[in-house]
Every structure is written in C-alpha cells, then in structure tokens.
mmCIF file of C-alpha atoms in Angstrom:
data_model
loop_
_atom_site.group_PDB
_atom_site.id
_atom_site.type_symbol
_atom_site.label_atom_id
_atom_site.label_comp_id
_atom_site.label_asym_id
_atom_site.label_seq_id
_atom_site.Cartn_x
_atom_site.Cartn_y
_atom_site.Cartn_z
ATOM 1 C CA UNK A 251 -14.492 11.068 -6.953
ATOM 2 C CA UNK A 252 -13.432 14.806 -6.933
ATOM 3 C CA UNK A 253 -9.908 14.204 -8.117
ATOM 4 C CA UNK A 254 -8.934 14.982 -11.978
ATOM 5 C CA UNK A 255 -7.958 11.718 -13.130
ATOM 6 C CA UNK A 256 -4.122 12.398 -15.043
ATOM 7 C CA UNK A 257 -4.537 11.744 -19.080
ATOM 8 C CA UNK A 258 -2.208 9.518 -19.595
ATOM 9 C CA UNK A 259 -4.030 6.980 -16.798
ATOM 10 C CA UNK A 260 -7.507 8.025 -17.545
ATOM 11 C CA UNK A 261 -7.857 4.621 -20.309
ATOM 12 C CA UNK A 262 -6.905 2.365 -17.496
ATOM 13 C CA UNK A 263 -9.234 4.096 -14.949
ATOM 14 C CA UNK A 264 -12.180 4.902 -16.429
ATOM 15 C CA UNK A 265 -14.118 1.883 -16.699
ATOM 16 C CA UNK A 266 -13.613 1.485 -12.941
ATOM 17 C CA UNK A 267 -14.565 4.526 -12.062
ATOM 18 C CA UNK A 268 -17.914 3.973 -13.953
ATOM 19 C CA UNK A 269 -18.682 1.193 -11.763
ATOM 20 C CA UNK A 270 -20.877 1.857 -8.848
ATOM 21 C CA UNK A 271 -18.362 0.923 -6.258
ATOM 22 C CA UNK A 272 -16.415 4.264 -7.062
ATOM 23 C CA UNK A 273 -19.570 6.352 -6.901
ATOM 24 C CA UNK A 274 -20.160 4.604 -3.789
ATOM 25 C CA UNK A 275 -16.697 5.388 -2.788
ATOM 26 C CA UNK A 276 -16.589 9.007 -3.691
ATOM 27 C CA UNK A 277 -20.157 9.211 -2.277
ATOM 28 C CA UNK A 278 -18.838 7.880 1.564
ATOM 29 C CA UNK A 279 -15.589 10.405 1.292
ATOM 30 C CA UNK A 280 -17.725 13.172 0.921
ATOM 31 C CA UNK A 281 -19.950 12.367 3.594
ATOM 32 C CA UNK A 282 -17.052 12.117 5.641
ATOM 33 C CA UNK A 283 -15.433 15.081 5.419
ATOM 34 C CA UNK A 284 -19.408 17.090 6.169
ATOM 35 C CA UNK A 285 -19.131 15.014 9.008
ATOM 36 C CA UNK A 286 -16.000 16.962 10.252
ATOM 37 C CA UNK A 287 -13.860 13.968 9.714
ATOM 38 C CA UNK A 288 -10.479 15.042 8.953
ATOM 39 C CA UNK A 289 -8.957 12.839 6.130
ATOM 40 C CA UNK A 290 -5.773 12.486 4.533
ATOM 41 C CA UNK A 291 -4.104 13.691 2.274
ATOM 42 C CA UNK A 292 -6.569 16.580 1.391
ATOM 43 C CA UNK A 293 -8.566 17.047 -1.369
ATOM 44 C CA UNK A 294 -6.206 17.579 -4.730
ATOM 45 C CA UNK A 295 -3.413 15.161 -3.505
ATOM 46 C CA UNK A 296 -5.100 12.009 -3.495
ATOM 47 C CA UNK A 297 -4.024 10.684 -6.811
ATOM 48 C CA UNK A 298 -0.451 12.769 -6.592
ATOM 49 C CA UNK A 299 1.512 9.654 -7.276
ATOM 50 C CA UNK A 300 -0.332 9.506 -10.692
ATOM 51 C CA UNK A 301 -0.094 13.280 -11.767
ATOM 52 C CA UNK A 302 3.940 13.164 -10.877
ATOM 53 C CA UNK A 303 4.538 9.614 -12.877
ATOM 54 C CA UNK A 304 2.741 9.486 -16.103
ATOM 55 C CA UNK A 305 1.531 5.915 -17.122
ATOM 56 C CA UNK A 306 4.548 5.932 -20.165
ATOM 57 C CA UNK A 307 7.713 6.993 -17.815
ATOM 58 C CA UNK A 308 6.861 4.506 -14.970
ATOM 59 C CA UNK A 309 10.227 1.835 -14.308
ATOM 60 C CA UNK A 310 9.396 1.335 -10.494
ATOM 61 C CA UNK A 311 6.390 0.264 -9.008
ATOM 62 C CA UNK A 312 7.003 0.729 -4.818
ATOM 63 C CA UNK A 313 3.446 0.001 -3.328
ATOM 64 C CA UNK A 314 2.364 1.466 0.236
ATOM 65 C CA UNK A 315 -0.260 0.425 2.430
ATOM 66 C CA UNK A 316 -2.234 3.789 3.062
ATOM 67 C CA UNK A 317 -1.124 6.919 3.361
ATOM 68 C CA UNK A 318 -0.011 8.469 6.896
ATOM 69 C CA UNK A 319 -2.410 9.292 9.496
ATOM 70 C CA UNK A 320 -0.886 11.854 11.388
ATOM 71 C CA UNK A 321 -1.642 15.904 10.189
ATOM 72 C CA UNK A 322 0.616 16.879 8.052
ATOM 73 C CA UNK A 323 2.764 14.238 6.606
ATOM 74 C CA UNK A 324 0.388 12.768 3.574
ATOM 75 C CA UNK A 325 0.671 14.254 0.200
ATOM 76 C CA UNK A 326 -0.033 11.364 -2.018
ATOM 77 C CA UNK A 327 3.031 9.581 -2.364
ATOM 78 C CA UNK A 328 3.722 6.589 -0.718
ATOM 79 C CA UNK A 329 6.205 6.442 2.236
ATOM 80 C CA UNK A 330 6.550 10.198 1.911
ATOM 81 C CA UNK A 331 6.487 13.382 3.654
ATOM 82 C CA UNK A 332 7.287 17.083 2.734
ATOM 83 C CA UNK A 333 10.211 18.765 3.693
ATOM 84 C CA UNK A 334 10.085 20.017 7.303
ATOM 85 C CA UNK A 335 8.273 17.157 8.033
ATOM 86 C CA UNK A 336 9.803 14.214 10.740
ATOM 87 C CA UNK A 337 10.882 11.164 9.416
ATOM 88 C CA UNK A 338 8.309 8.359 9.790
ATOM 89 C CA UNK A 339 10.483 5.161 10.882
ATOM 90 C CA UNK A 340 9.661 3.199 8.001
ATOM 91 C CA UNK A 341 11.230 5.983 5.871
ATOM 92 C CA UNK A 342 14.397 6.550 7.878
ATOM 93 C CA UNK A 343 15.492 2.604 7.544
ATOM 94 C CA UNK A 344 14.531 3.271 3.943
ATOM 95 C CA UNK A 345 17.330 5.484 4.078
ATOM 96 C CA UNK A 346 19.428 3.422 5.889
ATOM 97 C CA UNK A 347 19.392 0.743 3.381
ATOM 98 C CA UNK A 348 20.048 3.055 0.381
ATOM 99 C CA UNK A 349 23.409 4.342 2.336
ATOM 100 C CA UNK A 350 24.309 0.804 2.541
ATOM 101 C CA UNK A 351 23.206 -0.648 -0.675
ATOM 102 C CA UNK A 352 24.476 2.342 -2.863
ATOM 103 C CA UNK A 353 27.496 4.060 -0.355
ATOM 104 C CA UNK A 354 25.338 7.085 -0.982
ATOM 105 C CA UNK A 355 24.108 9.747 2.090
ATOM 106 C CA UNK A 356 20.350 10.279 1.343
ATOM 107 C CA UNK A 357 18.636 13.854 2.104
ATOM 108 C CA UNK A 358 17.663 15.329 5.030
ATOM 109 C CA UNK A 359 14.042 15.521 3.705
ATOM 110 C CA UNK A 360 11.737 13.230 3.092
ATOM 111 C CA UNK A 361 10.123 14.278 0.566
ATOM 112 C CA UNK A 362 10.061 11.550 -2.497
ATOM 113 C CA UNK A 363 9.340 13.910 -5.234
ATOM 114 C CA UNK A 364 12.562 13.202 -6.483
ATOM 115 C CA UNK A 365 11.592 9.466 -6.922
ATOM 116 C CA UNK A 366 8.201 10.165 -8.381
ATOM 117 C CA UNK A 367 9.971 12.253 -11.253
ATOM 118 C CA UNK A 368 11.984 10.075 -12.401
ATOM 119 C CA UNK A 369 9.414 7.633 -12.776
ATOM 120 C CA UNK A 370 8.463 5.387 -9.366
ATOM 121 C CA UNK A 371 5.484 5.283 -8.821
ATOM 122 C CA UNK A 372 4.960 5.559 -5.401
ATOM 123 C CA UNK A 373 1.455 4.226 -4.873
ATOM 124 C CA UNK A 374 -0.516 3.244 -1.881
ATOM 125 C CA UNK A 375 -3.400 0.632 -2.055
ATOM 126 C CA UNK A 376 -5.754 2.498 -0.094
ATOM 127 C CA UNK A 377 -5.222 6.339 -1.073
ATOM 128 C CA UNK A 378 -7.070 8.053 1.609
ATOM 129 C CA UNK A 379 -6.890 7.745 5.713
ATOM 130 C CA UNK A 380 -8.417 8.987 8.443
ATOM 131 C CA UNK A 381 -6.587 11.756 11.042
ATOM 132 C CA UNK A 382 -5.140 9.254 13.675
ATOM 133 C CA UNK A 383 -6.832 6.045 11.997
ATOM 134 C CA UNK A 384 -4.433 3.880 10.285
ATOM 135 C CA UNK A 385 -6.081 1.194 8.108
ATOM 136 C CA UNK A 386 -9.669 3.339 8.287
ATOM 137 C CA UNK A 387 -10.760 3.629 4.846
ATOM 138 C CA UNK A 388 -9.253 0.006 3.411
ATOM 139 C CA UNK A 389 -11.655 -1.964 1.742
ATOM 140 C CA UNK A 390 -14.370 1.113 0.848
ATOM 141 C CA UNK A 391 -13.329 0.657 -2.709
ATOM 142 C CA UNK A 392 -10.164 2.108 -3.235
ATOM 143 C CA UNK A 393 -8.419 -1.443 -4.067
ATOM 144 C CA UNK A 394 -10.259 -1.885 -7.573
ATOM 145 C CA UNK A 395 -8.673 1.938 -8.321
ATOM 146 C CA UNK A 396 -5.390 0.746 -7.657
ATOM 147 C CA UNK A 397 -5.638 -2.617 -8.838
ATOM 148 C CA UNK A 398 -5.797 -1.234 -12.168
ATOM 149 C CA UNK A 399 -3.168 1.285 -12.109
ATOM 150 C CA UNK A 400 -0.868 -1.436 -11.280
ATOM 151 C CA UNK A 401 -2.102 -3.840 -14.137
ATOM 152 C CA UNK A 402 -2.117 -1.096 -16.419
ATOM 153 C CA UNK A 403 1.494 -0.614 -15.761
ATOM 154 C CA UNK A 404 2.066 -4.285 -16.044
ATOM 155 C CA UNK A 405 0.008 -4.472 -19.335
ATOM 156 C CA UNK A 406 2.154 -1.693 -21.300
ATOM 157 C CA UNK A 407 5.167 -4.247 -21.470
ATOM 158 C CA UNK A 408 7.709 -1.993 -20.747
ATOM 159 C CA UNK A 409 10.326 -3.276 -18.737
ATOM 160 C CA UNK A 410 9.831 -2.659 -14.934
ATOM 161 C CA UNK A 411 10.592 -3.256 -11.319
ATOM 162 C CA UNK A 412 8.385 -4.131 -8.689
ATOM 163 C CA UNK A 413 9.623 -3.514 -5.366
ATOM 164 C CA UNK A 414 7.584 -5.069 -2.773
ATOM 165 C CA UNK A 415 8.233 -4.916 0.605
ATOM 166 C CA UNK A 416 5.720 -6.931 3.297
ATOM 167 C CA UNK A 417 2.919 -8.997 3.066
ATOM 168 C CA UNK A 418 0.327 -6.842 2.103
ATOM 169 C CA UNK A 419 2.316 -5.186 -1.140
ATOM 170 C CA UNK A 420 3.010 -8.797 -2.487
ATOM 171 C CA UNK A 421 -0.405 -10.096 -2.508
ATOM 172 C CA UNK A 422 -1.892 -6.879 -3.814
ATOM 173 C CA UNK A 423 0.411 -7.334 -7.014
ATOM 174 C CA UNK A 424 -0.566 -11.045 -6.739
ATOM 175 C CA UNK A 425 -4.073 -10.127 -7.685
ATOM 176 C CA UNK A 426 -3.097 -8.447 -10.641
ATOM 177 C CA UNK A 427 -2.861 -11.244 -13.542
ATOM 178 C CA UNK A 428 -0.140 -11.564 -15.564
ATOM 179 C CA UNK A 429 2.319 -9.611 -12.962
ATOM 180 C CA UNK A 430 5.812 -12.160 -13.133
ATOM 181 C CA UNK A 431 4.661 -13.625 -15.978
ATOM 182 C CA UNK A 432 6.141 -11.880 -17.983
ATOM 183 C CA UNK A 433 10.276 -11.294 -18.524
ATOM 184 C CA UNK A 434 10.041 -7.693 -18.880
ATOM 185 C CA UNK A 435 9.686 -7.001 -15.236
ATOM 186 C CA UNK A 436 11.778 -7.829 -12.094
ATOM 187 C CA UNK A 437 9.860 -8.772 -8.813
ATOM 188 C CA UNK A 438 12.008 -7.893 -6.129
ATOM 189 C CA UNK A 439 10.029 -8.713 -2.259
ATOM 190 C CA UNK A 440 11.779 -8.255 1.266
ATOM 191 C CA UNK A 441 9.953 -7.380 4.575
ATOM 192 C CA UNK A 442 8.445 -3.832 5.398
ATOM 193 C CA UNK A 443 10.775 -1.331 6.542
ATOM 194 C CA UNK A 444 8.973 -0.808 9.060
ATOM 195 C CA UNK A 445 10.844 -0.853 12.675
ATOM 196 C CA UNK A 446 8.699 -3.719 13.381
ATOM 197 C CA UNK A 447 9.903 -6.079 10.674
ATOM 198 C CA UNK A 448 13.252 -4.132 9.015
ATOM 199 C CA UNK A 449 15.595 -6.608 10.834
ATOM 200 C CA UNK A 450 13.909 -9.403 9.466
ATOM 201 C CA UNK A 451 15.499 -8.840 5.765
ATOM 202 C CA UNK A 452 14.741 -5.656 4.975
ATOM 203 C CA UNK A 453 18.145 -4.530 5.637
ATOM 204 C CA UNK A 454 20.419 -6.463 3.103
ATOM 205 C CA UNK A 455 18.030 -6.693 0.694
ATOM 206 C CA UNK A 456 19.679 -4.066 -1.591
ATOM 207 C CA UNK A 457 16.505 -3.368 -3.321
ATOM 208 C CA UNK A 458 17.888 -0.089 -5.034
ATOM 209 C CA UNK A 459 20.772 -1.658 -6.592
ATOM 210 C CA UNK A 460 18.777 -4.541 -8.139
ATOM 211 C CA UNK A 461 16.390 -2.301 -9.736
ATOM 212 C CA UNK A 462 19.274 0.111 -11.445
ATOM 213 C CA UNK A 463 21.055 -2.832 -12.806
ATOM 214 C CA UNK A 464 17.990 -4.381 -14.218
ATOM 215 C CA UNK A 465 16.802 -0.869 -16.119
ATOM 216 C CA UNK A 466 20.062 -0.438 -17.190
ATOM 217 C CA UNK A 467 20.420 -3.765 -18.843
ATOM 218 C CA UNK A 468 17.223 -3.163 -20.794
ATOM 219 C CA UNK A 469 17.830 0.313 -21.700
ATOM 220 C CA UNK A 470 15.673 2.466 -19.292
ATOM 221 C CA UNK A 471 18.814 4.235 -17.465
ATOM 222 C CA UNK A 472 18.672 4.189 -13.651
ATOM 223 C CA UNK A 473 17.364 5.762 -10.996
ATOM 224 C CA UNK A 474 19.098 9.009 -8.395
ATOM 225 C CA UNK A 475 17.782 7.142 -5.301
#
C-alpha cells in the first residue's frame, strides 16, 4: 500500500494492513500498473474518502461498489466525479431524488466534495478499478480495508446514518458486527440508483430527508445535500 493512511483512521487500519493480505494486495497493484495497466483512481486518491472525512466528524456512511472505470471520472469518492466531468446515471437519479425529497435544485457538477466535508463518508468497497473493467479488482483484498473503516465508524458510538442502497452495500454492512444493533444509528436501504434498478424504490425513498431529521434529533445538525 502506497497511500498515507489519514491519522485519525490509522488505529482502525493498522492491524489490517499488517496482515499479509494487504501486502499481498499492495504487492498485485503495483505489479499492475508496471504492467501498463491503467487503474483507477490514480495513485494519491485511493483513500480520498478517508483524508476528506476524518473518523470523529463522520454522520453518513453512503457505501459504493467500486469506483468508476472510465478515464477520468474516479477520484476516491464514491458515486462521484469532478467538475467538468458527465454525469454517470446513477448520480443524475441521485439528483433527481434529492430535488424531490428536499424541493431543492442540486449542482450542475458532480463533484461530492461538498458531501465528504461535511462528514459522509463516501466509501466504496473495492477502492481501486481497472480502465474499462468494472468489478476487476473485487475480492484482491480490498474488502478487509473497508470492512474496518466501516466498523470503526460503527464502534465510536456516535450517532449515524447508514444509507444503503442495493444488494451489495447492505450485505457489506451486514458483515460488520454490531451494525443495527445499536440505537445510535439509523439503517436506511432502498435499491441502487442505478438506471437499472432506480424505479424499483429508489425514487421515493427520501433517503436525504430521513438522515437530516435523525442527526438533528440527536444533536449532530444536518447535512447541505
């Protein structure tokens, strides 16, 4: 693993990154990328969604498959892209359902900063990708990396929401013991916005007012979706 691991997650991540499954990991990336292999995002954005949301200031968990495959449009924050970047569909019927949940006319941009900032974490499972290969690098070790972010999140106590959309996000957090056991955090699941599923009770869902009125009722404030 090249990436600087953030302080304030470093307790959570150290002992798995001692294991030899991360060595292993970091080991295969780097063999990769001699090979000519492009991968995404680049080097110094992989763990992005952990330098912009300390471990303390996270309220909302919204977990991502893997990052986008297409040049360009990764930077280490789930469902994201940069400004000047398209849309990618999932994100646009994001938008769509913030409009109607909140009567409020997101950005033009899709950039998620924003988000990150005021504490989402915007994590994918798998943090790294393949140009043009969706799904290429799950299961080479990145799950164990973000298994324990989320638990660590979950293990702080501090009141949270976990917004879960599709199958894969809501067995990931499944995994982690002790996630909805506990009162101090709100488990919200729908479908993936994803064109392929958004119809199916994505849209509706009002996932962004849910989460506001639960942080404001135990004193965290709310989020500027």
């Amino acid at each position: 693993m090249s990436e600087v691991i953030p302080d304030s997650w470093r307790p959570a991540l150290e002992p798995v990154l001692a294991k030899p499954e991360a060595r292993k990991l970091g080991g295969w990336l780097r063999a990769e990328e001699e090979a000519g292999k492009a991968i995404f995002p680049p080097r110094g954005e992989r763990l992005a969604a952990l330098e912009m949301t300390p471990l303390d200031s996270v309220r909302v968990v919204i977990l991502g498959q893997d990052p986008y495959h297409g040049p360009g449009q990764a930077h280490g924050l789930s469902f994201s892209v940069r400004e000047g970047v398209k849309l990618p569909p999932s994100l646009r019927n994001i938008y769509q359902e913030i409009e109607s949940d909140l009567g409020v006319k997101p950005p033009a941009n899709g950039d998620l900063t924003r988000w990150a900032t005021q504490g989402v974490l915007l994590l994918n499972n798998t943090l790294t990708v393949e140009s043009g290969q969706a799904g290429s690098h799950a299961g080479r070790g990145w799950d164990a990396i973000t298994d324990a972010c989320v638990a660590a999140v979950v293990e702080q106590g501090l009141p949270t929401v976990f917004i879960l959309w599709g199958s894969h996000a809501q067995k990931k957090a499944g995994r982690v013991r002790g996630l909805g056991a506990s009162n101090n955090h709100l488990i919200i699941k729908s479908p993936h916005p994803s064109p392929l599923s958004a119809h199916r009770g994505f849209f509706g869902s009002k996932p962004f007012s849910q989460a506001n009125a639960f942080l404001e009722s135990h004193g965290r404030g709310h989020i500027a979706w």
